[in-house]
Coordinates of N, CA and C in Angstrom, one line a residue:
X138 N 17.3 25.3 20.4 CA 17.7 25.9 19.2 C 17.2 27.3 19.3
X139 N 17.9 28.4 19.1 CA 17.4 29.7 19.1 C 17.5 30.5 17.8
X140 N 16.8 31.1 17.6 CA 17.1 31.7 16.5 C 16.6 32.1 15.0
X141 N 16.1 32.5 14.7 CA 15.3 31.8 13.3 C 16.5 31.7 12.3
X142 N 17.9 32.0 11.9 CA 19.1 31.6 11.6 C 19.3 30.5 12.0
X143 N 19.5 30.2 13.1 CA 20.0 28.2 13.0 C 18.5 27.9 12.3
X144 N 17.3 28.2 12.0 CA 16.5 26.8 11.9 C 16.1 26.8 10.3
X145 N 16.6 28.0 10.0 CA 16.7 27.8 8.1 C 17.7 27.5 7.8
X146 N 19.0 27.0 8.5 CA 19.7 25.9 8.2 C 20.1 24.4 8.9
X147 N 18.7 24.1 9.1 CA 18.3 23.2 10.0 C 18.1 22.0 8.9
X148 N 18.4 20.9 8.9 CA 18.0 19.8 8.0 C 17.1 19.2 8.6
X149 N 16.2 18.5 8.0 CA 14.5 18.1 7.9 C 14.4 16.9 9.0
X150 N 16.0 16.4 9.1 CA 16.4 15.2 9.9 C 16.2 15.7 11.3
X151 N 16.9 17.0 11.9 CA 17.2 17.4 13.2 C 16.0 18.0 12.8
X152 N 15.1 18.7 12.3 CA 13.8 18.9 12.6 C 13.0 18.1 13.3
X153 N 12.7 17.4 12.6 CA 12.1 15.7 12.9 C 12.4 15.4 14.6
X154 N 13.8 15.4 15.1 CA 14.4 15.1 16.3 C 13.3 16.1 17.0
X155 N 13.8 17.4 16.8 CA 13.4 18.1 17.3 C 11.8 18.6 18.0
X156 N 11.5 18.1 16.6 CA 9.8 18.0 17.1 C 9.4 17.2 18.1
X157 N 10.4 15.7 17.5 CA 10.0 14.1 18.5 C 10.3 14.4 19.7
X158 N 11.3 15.9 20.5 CA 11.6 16.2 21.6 C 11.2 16.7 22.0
X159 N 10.0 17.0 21.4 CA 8.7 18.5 21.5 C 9.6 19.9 21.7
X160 N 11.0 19.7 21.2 CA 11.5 21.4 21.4 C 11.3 22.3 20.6
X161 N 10.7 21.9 19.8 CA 10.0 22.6 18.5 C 8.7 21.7 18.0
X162 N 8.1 23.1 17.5 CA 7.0 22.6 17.0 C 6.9 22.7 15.9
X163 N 6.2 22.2 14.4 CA 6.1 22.9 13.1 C 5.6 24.0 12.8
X164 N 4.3 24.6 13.6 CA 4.2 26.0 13.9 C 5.1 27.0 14.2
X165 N 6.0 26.8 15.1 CA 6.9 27.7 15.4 C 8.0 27.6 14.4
X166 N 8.2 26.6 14.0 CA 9.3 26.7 12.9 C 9.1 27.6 11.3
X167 N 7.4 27.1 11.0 CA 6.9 28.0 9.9 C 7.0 29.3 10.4
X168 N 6.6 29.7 11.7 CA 6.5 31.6 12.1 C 7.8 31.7 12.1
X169 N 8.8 31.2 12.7 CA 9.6 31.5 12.2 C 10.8 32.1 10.9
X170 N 10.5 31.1 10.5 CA 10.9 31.2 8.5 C 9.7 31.9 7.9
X171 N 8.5 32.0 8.7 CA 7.8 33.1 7.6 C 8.5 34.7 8.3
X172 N 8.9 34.9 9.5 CA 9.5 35.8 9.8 C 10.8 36.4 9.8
X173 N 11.8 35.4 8.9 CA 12.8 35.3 8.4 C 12.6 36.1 6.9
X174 N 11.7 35.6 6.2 CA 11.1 35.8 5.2 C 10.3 37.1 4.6
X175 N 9.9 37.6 5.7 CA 9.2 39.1 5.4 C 10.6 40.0 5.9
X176 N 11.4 39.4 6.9 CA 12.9 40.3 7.2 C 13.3 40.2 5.6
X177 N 14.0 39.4 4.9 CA 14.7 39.1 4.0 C 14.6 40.2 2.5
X178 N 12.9 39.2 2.3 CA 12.4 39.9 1.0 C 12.3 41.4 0.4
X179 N 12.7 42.1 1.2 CA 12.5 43.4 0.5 C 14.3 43.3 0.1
X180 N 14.8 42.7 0.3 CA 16.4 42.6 0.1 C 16.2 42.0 -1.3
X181 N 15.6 40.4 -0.8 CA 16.0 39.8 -2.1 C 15.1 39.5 -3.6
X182 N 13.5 40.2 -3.0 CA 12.4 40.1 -3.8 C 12.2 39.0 -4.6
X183 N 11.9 37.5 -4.0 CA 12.4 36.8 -4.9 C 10.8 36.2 -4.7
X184 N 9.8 36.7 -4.5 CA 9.0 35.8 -3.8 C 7.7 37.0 -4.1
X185 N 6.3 36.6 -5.2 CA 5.4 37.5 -5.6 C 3.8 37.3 -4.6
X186 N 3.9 36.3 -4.0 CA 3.1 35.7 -3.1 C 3.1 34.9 -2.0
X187 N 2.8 35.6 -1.2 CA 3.7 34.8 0.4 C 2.1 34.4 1.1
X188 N 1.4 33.7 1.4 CA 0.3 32.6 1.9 C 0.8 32.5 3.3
X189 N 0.9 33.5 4.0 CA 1.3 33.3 5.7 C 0.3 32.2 6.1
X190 N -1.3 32.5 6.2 CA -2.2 32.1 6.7 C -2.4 30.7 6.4
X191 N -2.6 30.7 5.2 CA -2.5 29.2 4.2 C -1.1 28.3 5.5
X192 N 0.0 28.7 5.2 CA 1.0 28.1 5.8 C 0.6 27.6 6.9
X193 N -0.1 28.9 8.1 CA 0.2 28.0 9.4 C -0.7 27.4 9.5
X194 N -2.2 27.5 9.0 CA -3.2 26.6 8.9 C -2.4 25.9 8.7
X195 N -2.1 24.9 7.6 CA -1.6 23.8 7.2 C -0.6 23.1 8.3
X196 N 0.2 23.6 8.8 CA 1.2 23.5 10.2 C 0.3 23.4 11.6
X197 N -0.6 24.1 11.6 CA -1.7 23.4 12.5 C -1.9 22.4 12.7
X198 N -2.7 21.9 11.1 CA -3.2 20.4 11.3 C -2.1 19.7 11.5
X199 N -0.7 19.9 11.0 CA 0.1 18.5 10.8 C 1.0 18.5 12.2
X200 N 0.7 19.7 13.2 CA 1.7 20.1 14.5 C 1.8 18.7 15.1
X201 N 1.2 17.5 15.4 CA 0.9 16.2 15.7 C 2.1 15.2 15.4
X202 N 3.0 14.6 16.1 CA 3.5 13.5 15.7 C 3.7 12.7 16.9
X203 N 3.3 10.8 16.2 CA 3.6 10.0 17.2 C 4.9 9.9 17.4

């Protein structure tokens, strides 16, 4: 999957796949969409607090699946 476009319209299912095929990780998926996200925002200002750090910490711990 390339792109940070395909993966914000990625459903949570082929995520899932995707991880289980280690082709993605949930870290890279969050930098991604948080880098989708700082592209976007000055367009659509929809967003008063963005927690980058908060995010990937959290995607850290959970990067893990059996």
């Amino acid at each position: 999957m390339s792109g940070d476009q395909n993966i914000a319209y990625t459903s949570a299912v082929s995520l899932l796949e995707l991880y289980r095929k280690r082709a993605l990780s949930p870290v890279e998926v969050t930098r991604l969409l948080l880098d989708r996200l700082d592209a976007l925002q000055p367009k659509i200002n929809a967003f008063c607090i963005i927690d980058r750090d908060g995010a990937l910490a959290r995607q850290g711990v959970g990067a893990t699946l059996e």
